[in-house]
Short mmCIF file of C-alpha atoms in Angstrom, two decimals:
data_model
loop_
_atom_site.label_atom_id
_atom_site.label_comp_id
_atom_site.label_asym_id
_atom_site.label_seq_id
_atom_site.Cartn_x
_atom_site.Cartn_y
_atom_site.Cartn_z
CA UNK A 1 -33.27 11.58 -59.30
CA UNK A 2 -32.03 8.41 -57.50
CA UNK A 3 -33.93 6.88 -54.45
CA UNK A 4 -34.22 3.54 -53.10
CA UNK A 5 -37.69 2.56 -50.97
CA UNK A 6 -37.83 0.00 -47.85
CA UNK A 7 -40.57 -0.10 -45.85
CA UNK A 8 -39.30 0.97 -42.44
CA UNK A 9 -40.52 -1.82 -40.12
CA UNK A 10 -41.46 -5.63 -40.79
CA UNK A 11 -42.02 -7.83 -37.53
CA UNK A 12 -41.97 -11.68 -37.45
CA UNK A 13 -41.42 -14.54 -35.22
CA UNK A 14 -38.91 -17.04 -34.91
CA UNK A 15 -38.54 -19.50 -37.04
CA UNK A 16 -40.08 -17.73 -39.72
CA UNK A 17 -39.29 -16.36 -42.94
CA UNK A 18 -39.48 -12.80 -43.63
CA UNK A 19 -39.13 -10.34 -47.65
CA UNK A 20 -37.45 -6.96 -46.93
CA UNK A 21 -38.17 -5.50 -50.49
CA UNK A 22 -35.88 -2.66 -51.84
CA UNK A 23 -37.83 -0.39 -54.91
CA UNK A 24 -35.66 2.15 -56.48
CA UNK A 25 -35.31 5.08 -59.16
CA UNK A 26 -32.24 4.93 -60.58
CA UNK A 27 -30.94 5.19 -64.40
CA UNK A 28 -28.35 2.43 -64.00
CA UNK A 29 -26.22 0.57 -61.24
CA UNK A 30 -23.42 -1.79 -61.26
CA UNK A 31 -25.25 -3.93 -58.47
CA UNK A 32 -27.69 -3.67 -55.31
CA UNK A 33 -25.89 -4.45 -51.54
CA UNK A 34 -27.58 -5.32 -48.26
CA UNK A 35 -25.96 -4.27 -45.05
CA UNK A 36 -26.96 -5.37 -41.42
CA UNK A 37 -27.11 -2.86 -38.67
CA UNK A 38 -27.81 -3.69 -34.84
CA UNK A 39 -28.35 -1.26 -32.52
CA UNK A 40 -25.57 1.23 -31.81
CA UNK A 41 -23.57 -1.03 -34.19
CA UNK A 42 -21.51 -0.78 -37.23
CA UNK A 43 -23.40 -1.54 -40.68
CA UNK A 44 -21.97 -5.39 -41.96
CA UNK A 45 -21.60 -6.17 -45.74
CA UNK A 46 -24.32 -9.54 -46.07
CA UNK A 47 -24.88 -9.88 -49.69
CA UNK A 48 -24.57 -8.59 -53.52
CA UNK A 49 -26.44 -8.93 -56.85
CA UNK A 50 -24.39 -8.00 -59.48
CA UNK A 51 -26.53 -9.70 -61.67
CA UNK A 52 -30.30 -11.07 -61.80
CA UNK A 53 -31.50 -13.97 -59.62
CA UNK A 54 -31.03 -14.92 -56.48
CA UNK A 55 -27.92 -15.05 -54.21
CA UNK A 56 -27.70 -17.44 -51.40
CA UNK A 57 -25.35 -17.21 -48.28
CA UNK A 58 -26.80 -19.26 -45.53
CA UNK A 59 -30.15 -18.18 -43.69
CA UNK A 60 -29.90 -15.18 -46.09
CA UNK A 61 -30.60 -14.61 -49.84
CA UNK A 62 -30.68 -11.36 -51.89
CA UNK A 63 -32.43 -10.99 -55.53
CA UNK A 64 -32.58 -8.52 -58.06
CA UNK A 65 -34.49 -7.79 -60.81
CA UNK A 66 -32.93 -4.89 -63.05
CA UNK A 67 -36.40 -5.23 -65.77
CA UNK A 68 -38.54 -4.55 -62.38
CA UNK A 69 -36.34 -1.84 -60.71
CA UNK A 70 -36.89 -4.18 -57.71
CA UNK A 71 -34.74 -6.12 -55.30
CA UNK A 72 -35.28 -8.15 -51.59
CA UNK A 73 -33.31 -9.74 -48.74
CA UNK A 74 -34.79 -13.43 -47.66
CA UNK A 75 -34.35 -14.40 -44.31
CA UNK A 76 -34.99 -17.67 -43.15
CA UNK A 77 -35.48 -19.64 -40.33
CA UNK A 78 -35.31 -16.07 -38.46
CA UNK A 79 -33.67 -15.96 -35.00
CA UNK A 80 -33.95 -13.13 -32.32
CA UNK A 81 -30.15 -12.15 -33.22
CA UNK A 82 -31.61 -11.12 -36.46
CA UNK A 83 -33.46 -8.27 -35.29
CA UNK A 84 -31.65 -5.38 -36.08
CA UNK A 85 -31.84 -2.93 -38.90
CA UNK A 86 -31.82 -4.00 -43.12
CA UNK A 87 -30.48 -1.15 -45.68
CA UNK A 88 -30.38 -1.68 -49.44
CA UNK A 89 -27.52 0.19 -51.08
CA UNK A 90 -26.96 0.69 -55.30
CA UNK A 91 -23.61 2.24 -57.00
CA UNK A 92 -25.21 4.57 -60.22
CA UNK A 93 -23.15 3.97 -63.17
CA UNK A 94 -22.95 7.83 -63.65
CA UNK A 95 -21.27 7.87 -60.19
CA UNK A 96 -17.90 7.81 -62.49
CA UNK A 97 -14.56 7.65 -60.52
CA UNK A 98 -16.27 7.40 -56.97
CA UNK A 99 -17.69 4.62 -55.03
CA UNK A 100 -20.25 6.44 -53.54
CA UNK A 101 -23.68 4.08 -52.84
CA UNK A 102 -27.11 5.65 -52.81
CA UNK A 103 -28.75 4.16 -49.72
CA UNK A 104 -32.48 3.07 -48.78
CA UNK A 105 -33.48 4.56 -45.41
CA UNK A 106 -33.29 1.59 -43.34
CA UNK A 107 -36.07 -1.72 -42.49
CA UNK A 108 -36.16 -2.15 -38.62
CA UNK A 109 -36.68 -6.10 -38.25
CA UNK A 110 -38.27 -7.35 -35.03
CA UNK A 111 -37.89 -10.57 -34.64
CA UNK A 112 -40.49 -12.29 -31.25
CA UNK A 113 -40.56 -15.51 -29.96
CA UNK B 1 -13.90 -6.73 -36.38
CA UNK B 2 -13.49 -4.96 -39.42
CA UNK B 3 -10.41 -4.10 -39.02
CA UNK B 4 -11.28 0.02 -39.46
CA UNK B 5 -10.72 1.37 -36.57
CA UNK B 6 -12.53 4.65 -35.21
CA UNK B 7 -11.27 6.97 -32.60
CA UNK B 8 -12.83 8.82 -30.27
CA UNK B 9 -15.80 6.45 -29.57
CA UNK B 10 -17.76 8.86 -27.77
CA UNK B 11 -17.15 12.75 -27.59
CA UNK B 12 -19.78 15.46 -25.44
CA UNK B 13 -18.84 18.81 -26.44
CA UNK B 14 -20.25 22.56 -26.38
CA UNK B 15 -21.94 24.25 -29.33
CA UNK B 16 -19.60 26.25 -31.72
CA UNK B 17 -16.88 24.21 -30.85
CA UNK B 18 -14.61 21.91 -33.19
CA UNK B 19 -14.07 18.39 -33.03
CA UNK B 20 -11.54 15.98 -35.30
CA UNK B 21 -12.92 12.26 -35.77
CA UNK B 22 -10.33 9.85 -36.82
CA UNK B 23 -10.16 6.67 -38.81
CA UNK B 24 -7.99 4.06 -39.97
CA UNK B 25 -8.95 2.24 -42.78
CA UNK B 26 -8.16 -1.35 -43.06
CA UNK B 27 -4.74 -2.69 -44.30
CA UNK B 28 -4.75 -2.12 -47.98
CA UNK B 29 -7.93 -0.52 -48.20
CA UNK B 30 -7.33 2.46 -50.50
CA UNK B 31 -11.01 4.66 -49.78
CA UNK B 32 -12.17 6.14 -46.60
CA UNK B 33 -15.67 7.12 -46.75
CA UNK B 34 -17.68 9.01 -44.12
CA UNK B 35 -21.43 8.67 -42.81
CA UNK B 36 -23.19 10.69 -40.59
CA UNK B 37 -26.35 8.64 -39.06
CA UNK B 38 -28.37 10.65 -36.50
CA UNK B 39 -31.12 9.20 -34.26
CA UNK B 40 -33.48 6.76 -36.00
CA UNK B 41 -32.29 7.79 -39.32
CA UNK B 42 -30.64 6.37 -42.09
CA UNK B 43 -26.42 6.64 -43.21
CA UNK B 44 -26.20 9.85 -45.04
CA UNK B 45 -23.04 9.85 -47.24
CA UNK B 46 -20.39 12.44 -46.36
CA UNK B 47 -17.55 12.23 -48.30
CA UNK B 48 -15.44 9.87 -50.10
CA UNK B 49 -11.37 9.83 -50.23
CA UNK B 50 -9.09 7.29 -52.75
CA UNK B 51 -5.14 7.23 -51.55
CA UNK B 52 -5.21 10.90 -50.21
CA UNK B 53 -7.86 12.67 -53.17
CA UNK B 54 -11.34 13.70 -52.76
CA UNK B 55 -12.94 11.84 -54.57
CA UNK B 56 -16.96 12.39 -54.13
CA UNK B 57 -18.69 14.49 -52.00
CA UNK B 58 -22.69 14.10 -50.22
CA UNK B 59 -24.48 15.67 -48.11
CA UNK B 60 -21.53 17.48 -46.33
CA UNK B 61 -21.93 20.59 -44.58
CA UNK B 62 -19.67 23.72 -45.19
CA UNK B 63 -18.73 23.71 -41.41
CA UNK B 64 -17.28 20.22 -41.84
CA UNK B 65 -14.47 19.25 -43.73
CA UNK B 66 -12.34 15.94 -44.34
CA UNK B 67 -9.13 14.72 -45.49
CA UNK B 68 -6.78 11.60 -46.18
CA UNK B 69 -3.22 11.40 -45.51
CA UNK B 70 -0.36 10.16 -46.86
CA UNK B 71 -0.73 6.82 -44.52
CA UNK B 72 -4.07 6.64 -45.50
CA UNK B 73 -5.61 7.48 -42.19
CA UNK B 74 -8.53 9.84 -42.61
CA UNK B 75 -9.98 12.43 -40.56
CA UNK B 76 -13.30 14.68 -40.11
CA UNK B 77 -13.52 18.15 -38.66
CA UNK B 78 -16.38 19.56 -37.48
CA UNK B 79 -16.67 22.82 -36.46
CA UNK B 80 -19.09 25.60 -35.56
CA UNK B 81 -20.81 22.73 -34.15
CA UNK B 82 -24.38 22.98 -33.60
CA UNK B 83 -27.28 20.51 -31.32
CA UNK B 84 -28.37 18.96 -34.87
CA UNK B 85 -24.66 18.04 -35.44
CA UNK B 86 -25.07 15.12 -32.69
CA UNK B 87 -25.16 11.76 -33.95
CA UNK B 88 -22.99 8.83 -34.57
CA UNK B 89 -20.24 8.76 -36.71
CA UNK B 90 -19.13 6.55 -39.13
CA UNK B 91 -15.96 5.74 -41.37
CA UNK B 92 -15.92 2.84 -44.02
CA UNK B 93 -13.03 1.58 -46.23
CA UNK B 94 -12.66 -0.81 -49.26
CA UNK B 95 -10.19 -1.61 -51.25
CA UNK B 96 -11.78 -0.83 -54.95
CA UNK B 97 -10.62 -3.58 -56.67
CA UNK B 98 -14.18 -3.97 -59.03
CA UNK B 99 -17.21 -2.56 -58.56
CA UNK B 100 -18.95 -4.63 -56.44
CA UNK B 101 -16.75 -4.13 -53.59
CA UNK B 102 -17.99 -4.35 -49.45
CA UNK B 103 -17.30 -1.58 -47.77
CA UNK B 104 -16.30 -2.30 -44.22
CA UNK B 105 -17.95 0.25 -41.31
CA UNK B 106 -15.52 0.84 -38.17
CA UNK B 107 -17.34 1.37 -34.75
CA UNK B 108 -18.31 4.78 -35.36
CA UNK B 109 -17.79 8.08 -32.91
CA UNK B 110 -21.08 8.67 -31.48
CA UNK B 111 -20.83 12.34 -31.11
CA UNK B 112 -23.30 14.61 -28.69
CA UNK B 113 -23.38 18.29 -28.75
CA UNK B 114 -24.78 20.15 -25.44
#
């Protein structure tokens, strides 16, 4: 089968700098996404590893690993604003026509001052 | 913004009723997908349209059912609606050019069944 695995809550403070790490089970994917949901909000596209290594937009940065089935979202220099919840999100290549993206179940992020 | 756009945002109704979400997916965005999230819980994956065509299905239920029109506009039916069916509601689009495209969420239809 195909799963992905976040753990579901991480707590930091501000300022700080905080791994949400994404394990999966999958046979093949064209690339792992991270989406951003607040409370009662709409999920927001933040990054995408098509390939391995590190991706940098800002505060944030993704990585991926394909030879470790493993991925993470870095963010730095947290502030409150970031609390919300983190979901990790892979296409399968045997997903054929479709775009449909197997999703991890969600990392709530608190972030104290 | 993300330019989908999600209507009703809220909707109370009675079990074994029937309810139609609507979405609009953004300007040139040819897929409409569908979430369901309930309380505390992660998206689970509905269905997927491309320019009017089913074109994957998830965890759908029987008693709902989806479809794209010619405009591209997409909407849900739910029906035989039961208390589990409460949750919020989401539609995503994208426009499929590669395979590493975002999919953008509209404000979801929180929906609660009494």
């Amino acid at each position: 089968g195909q799963s992905l695995e976040q753990p579901s809550e991480v707590t930091a403070v501000e300022g700080a700098i905080v791994q949400i790490n994404c394990t999966y089970q999958t046979s093949g994917f064209y690339g792992l996404s991270w989406y951003q949901q607040h409370d009662g909000g709409a999920p927001t596209f933040l990054s995408y590893n098509a390939l391995d290594g590190l991706e940098e937009t800002g505060r944030f940065s993704s990585f991926l690993s394909r030879s470790d089935s493993y991925g993470y979202l870095l963010l730095q220099e947290l502030q409150m604003k970031d609390s919300a919840s983190y979901f990790c999100a892979v296409r399968p290549y045997n997903a054929g026509n479709n775009r449909k993206l197997i999703w991890g179940l969600g990392t709530s992020l608190a972030v104290n001052p | 913004d993300s330019g989908v756009t999600q209507t009703p945002k809220h909707l109370i109704t009675a079990t074994g009723q029937r309810v139609t979400l609507r979405c609009s997916p953004r300007s040139g965005d040819l897929s409409v997908y569908w979430y369901q999230q309930s309380l505390d819980q992660g998206l689970q994956f509905l269905i997927q349209y491309y320019n009017g065509e089913e074109r994957a299905k998830g965890n759908i239920l029987e008693r709902f059912s989806a479809q794209q029109f010619p405009d591209l506009h997409s909407e849900l039916n739910l029906s035989s609606l039961e208390l589990g069916d409460s949750a919020l509601y989401f539609c995503a689009s994208s426009v499929e050019l590669d395979v590493g495209e975002t999919q953008y969420f509209g404000p979801g239809t929180r929906l609660l069944v009494l």
